[in-house]
mmCIF file of C-alpha atoms in Angstrom:
data_model
loop_
_atom_site.group_PDB
_atom_site.id
_atom_site.type_symbol
_atom_site.label_atom_id
_atom_site.label_comp_id
_atom_site.label_asym_id
_atom_site.label_seq_id
_atom_site.Cartn_x
_atom_site.Cartn_y
_atom_site.Cartn_z
ATOM 1 C CA MET A 1 0.055 -16.507 -55.186
ATOM 2 C CA THR A 2 -0.509 -20.014 -56.559
ATOM 3 C CA LEU A 3 -4.014 -21.405 -57.107
ATOM 4 C CA VAL A 4 -5.129 -24.735 -58.571
ATOM 5 C CA PHE A 5 -8.456 -24.827 -60.422
ATOM 6 C CA ASN A 6 -10.577 -27.381 -62.192
ATOM 7 C CA ARG A 7 -10.024 -26.368 -65.820
ATOM 8 C CA GLN A 8 -13.686 -26.419 -66.843
ATOM 9 C CA SER A 9 -14.864 -24.489 -63.764
ATOM 10 C CA LEU A 10 -12.254 -21.794 -64.343
ATOM 11 C CA LEU A 11 -13.110 -21.653 -68.038
ATOM 12 C CA ASP A 12 -16.821 -21.299 -67.216
ATOM 13 C CA ALA A 13 -16.114 -18.449 -64.781
ATOM 14 C CA LEU A 14 -13.904 -16.623 -67.292
ATOM 15 C CA THR A 15 -16.392 -17.119 -70.127
ATOM 16 C CA MET A 16 -19.371 -15.898 -68.094
ATOM 17 C CA GLY A 17 -17.461 -12.992 -66.574
ATOM 18 C CA SER A 18 -16.032 -11.856 -69.906
ATOM 19 C CA HIS A 19 -19.405 -11.568 -71.613
ATOM 20 C CA PHE A 20 -19.169 -7.779 -71.971
ATOM 21 C CA CYS A 21 -15.541 -7.612 -73.135
ATOM 22 C CA ILE A 22 -15.212 -5.856 -76.460
ATOM 23 C CA ASP A 23 -12.347 -5.191 -78.833
ATOM 24 C CA TYR A 24 -12.253 -1.422 -78.969
ATOM 25 C CA LYS A 25 -8.982 0.024 -80.244
ATOM 26 C CA ALA A 26 -9.522 3.413 -78.615
ATOM 27 C CA MET A 27 -9.961 1.752 -75.193
ATOM 28 C CA PRO A 28 -8.124 -1.592 -75.106
ATOM 29 C CA LEU A 29 -8.853 -1.901 -71.379
ATOM 30 C CA LEU A 30 -12.421 -2.930 -72.311
ATOM 31 C CA SER A 31 -11.092 -6.196 -73.761
ATOM 32 C CA ASN A 32 -9.903 -7.241 -70.284
ATOM 33 C CA VAL A 33 -11.556 -9.082 -67.442
ATOM 34 C CA LYS A 34 -11.003 -7.939 -63.898
ATOM 35 C CA ILE A 35 -10.134 -10.892 -61.672
ATOM 36 C CA THR A 36 -10.602 -10.347 -57.951
ATOM 37 C CA LEU A 37 -9.820 -12.802 -55.170
ATOM 38 C CA LYS A 38 -11.592 -11.784 -51.990
ATOM 39 C CA LYS A 39 -13.448 -13.439 -49.096
ATOM 40 C CA GLY A 40 -13.195 -16.954 -50.536
ATOM 41 C CA LEU A 41 -14.450 -15.938 -53.983
ATOM 42 C CA LEU A 42 -12.925 -15.608 -57.421
ATOM 43 C CA VAL A 43 -14.863 -12.798 -59.122
ATOM 44 C CA VAL A 44 -14.518 -12.267 -62.869
ATOM 45 C CA ALA A 45 -15.991 -9.000 -64.163
ATOM 46 C CA SER A 46 -16.175 -7.127 -67.449
ATOM 47 C CA PHE A 47 -17.534 -3.776 -68.597
ATOM 48 C CA ASN A 48 -18.200 -2.464 -72.101
ATOM 49 C CA GLY A 49 -18.853 1.159 -71.248
ATOM 50 C CA GLU A 50 -22.597 0.630 -70.742
ATOM 51 C CA SER A 51 -23.179 -2.762 -69.143
ATOM 52 C CA ALA A 52 -21.247 -4.798 -66.636
ATOM 53 C CA ILE A 53 -21.301 -8.400 -65.479
ATOM 54 C CA LYS A 54 -19.711 -10.123 -62.492
ATOM 55 C CA TYR A 55 -19.431 -13.858 -62.075
ATOM 56 C CA ALA A 56 -18.326 -15.308 -58.739
ATOM 57 C CA MET A 57 -16.895 -18.744 -58.036
ATOM 58 C CA LYS A 58 -16.233 -20.173 -54.567
ATOM 59 C CA ILE A 59 -12.573 -20.875 -53.794
ATOM 60 C CA ALA A 60 -10.581 -21.551 -50.629
ATOM 61 C CA ASP A 61 -11.230 -19.149 -47.749
ATOM 62 C CA ASP A 62 -7.549 -18.686 -46.910
ATOM 63 C CA VAL A 63 -6.620 -16.958 -50.197
ATOM 64 C CA ASN A 64 -5.076 -13.484 -49.966
ATOM 65 C CA GLU A 65 -6.873 -10.580 -51.590
ATOM 66 C CA PHE A 66 -5.725 -9.886 -55.129
ATOM 67 C CA GLU A 67 -6.861 -7.908 -58.196
ATOM 68 C CA ALA A 68 -5.640 -7.992 -61.773
ATOM 69 C CA CYS A 69 -6.885 -7.240 -65.255
ATOM 70 C CA ILE A 70 -6.086 -9.778 -67.955
ATOM 71 C CA ASN A 71 -6.981 -9.838 -71.643
ATOM 72 C CA ALA A 72 -10.043 -12.076 -71.836
ATOM 73 C CA LYS A 73 -9.328 -13.629 -75.233
ATOM 74 C CA ASP A 74 -5.733 -14.469 -74.296
ATOM 75 C CA ILE A 75 -6.465 -16.304 -71.056
ATOM 76 C CA ILE A 76 -9.595 -18.067 -72.326
ATOM 77 C CA SER A 77 -7.894 -19.350 -75.487
ATOM 78 C CA ILE A 78 -4.927 -20.645 -73.472
ATOM 79 C CA ILE A 79 -7.118 -22.476 -70.957
ATOM 80 C CA GLN A 80 -9.363 -23.894 -73.716
ATOM 81 C CA ASN A 81 -6.337 -25.545 -75.323
ATOM 82 C CA ILE A 82 -5.133 -27.240 -72.116
ATOM 83 C CA LYS A 83 -6.321 -30.833 -72.015
ATOM 84 C CA GLU A 84 -5.745 -31.634 -68.323
ATOM 85 C CA ASP A 85 -8.465 -31.399 -65.683
ATOM 86 C CA GLU A 86 -6.426 -29.100 -63.416
ATOM 87 C CA VAL A 87 -4.846 -25.739 -64.191
ATOM 88 C CA THR A 88 -2.419 -23.934 -61.910
ATOM 89 C CA LEU A 89 -2.448 -20.132 -61.953
ATOM 90 C CA ILE A 90 0.435 -18.199 -60.457
ATOM 91 C CA LEU A 91 -0.707 -14.613 -59.998
ATOM 92 C CA ASP A 92 1.433 -11.593 -59.221
ATOM 93 C CA SER A 93 1.157 -7.884 -59.912
ATOM 94 C CA ASN A 94 2.850 -8.102 -63.346
ATOM 95 C CA LYS A 95 1.746 -11.366 -64.888
ATOM 96 C CA CYS A 96 -0.397 -14.460 -64.694
ATOM 97 C CA VAL A 97 1.488 -17.715 -65.276
ATOM 98 C CA ILE A 98 -0.601 -20.689 -66.378
ATOM 99 C CA ASN A 99 1.102 -24.003 -65.562
ATOM 100 C CA HIS A 100 0.167 -27.350 -67.066
ATOM 101 C CA SER A 101 1.911 -30.649 -67.795
ATOM 102 C CA ARG A 102 3.381 -29.480 -71.113
ATOM 103 C CA GLY A 103 4.864 -26.243 -69.805
ATOM 104 C CA LYS A 104 3.787 -22.780 -68.787
ATOM 105 C CA LEU A 105 2.445 -19.667 -70.482
ATOM 106 C CA GLU A 106 2.429 -16.074 -69.289
ATOM 107 C CA VAL A 107 -0.261 -13.454 -69.738
ATOM 108 C CA ALA A 108 0.457 -9.835 -68.841
ATOM 109 C CA ASN A 109 -1.595 -8.100 -66.150
ATOM 110 C CA VAL A 110 -2.812 -4.529 -66.192
ATOM 111 C CA ASP A 111 -3.216 -2.530 -62.996
ATOM 112 C CA ALA A 112 -6.730 -3.416 -61.818
ATOM 113 C CA SER A 113 -7.318 0.067 -60.400
ATOM 114 C CA ASP A 114 -7.423 1.343 -63.998
ATOM 115 C CA MET A 115 -10.516 -0.747 -64.731
ATOM 116 C CA LEU A 116 -13.654 0.535 -63.115
ATOM 117 C CA ILE A 117 -16.553 -1.875 -62.840
ATOM 118 C CA PRO A 118 -19.700 0.035 -61.881
ATOM 119 C CA THR A 119 -21.341 -0.894 -58.613
ATOM 120 C CA MET A 120 -25.075 -1.436 -58.467
ATOM 121 C CA GLU A 121 -27.222 1.387 -57.178
ATOM 122 C CA SER A 122 -30.434 0.597 -55.341
ATOM 123 C CA THR A 123 -32.407 2.043 -58.269
ATOM 124 C CA ASP A 124 -30.635 -0.057 -60.933
ATOM 125 C CA ASP A 125 -32.327 -3.038 -62.542
ATOM 126 C CA VAL A 126 -30.726 -6.234 -61.331
ATOM 127 C CA ILE A 127 -31.281 -9.689 -62.743
ATOM 128 C CA GLU A 128 -29.940 -12.482 -60.565
ATOM 129 C CA LEU A 129 -29.851 -15.956 -62.068
ATOM 130 C CA ASN A 130 -28.520 -19.084 -60.448
ATOM 131 C CA ASN A 131 -27.515 -22.240 -62.310
ATOM 132 C CA GLU A 132 -30.872 -23.938 -61.701
ATOM 133 C CA ILE A 133 -32.807 -21.045 -63.283
ATOM 134 C CA ILE A 134 -30.474 -20.924 -66.284
ATOM 135 C CA CYS A 135 -30.730 -24.704 -66.803
ATOM 136 C CA ASN A 136 -34.529 -24.501 -66.646
ATOM 137 C CA ILE A 137 -34.561 -21.689 -69.211
ATOM 138 C CA PHE A 138 -32.511 -23.796 -71.622
ATOM 139 C CA LYS A 139 -34.446 -26.990 -70.883
ATOM 140 C CA ASP A 140 -37.881 -25.361 -71.217
ATOM 141 C CA GLY A 141 -36.800 -23.365 -74.263
ATOM 142 C CA MET A 142 -35.429 -26.354 -76.162
ATOM 143 C CA ASP A 143 -38.845 -27.530 -77.424
ATOM 144 C CA PHE A 144 -39.518 -24.083 -78.845
ATOM 145 C CA VAL A 145 -36.111 -23.887 -80.500
ATOM 146 C CA ASN A 146 -36.344 -27.395 -81.945
ATOM 147 C CA ALA A 147 -39.821 -26.726 -83.363
ATOM 148 C CA ASP A 148 -38.450 -23.892 -85.502
ATOM 149 C CA GLU A 149 -35.689 -25.954 -87.093
#
């Protein structure tokens, strides 16, 4: 499956969704993000054994369903170093190929069924933030932060 993304939007989704990735030698799976394509969304999720985060980004509605686990540091560092505005991802069950004008790079996939991301129970605490709320938190908090410097 081939998908073309705006580089910064993809990088934002991977960065937000990988927030709970940790380097834990006993469980290297926890350093991965789970990427799911479903119902017109790209969902990036991570889990550190206690907390989980999912970040969704709208994509084309006609994309086939797909799941893969990719090392978060590997894919983020590759995409950060690409200077073009568009990045092409070619996803299959064994690897993720990142195409750009200077060539292509491959990142290995792990079977996504091995990575369990907990689902929310009705009794769990849920915090939902949209971009407007986050921007207001940063904007309103800037005066306080600057006053301490």
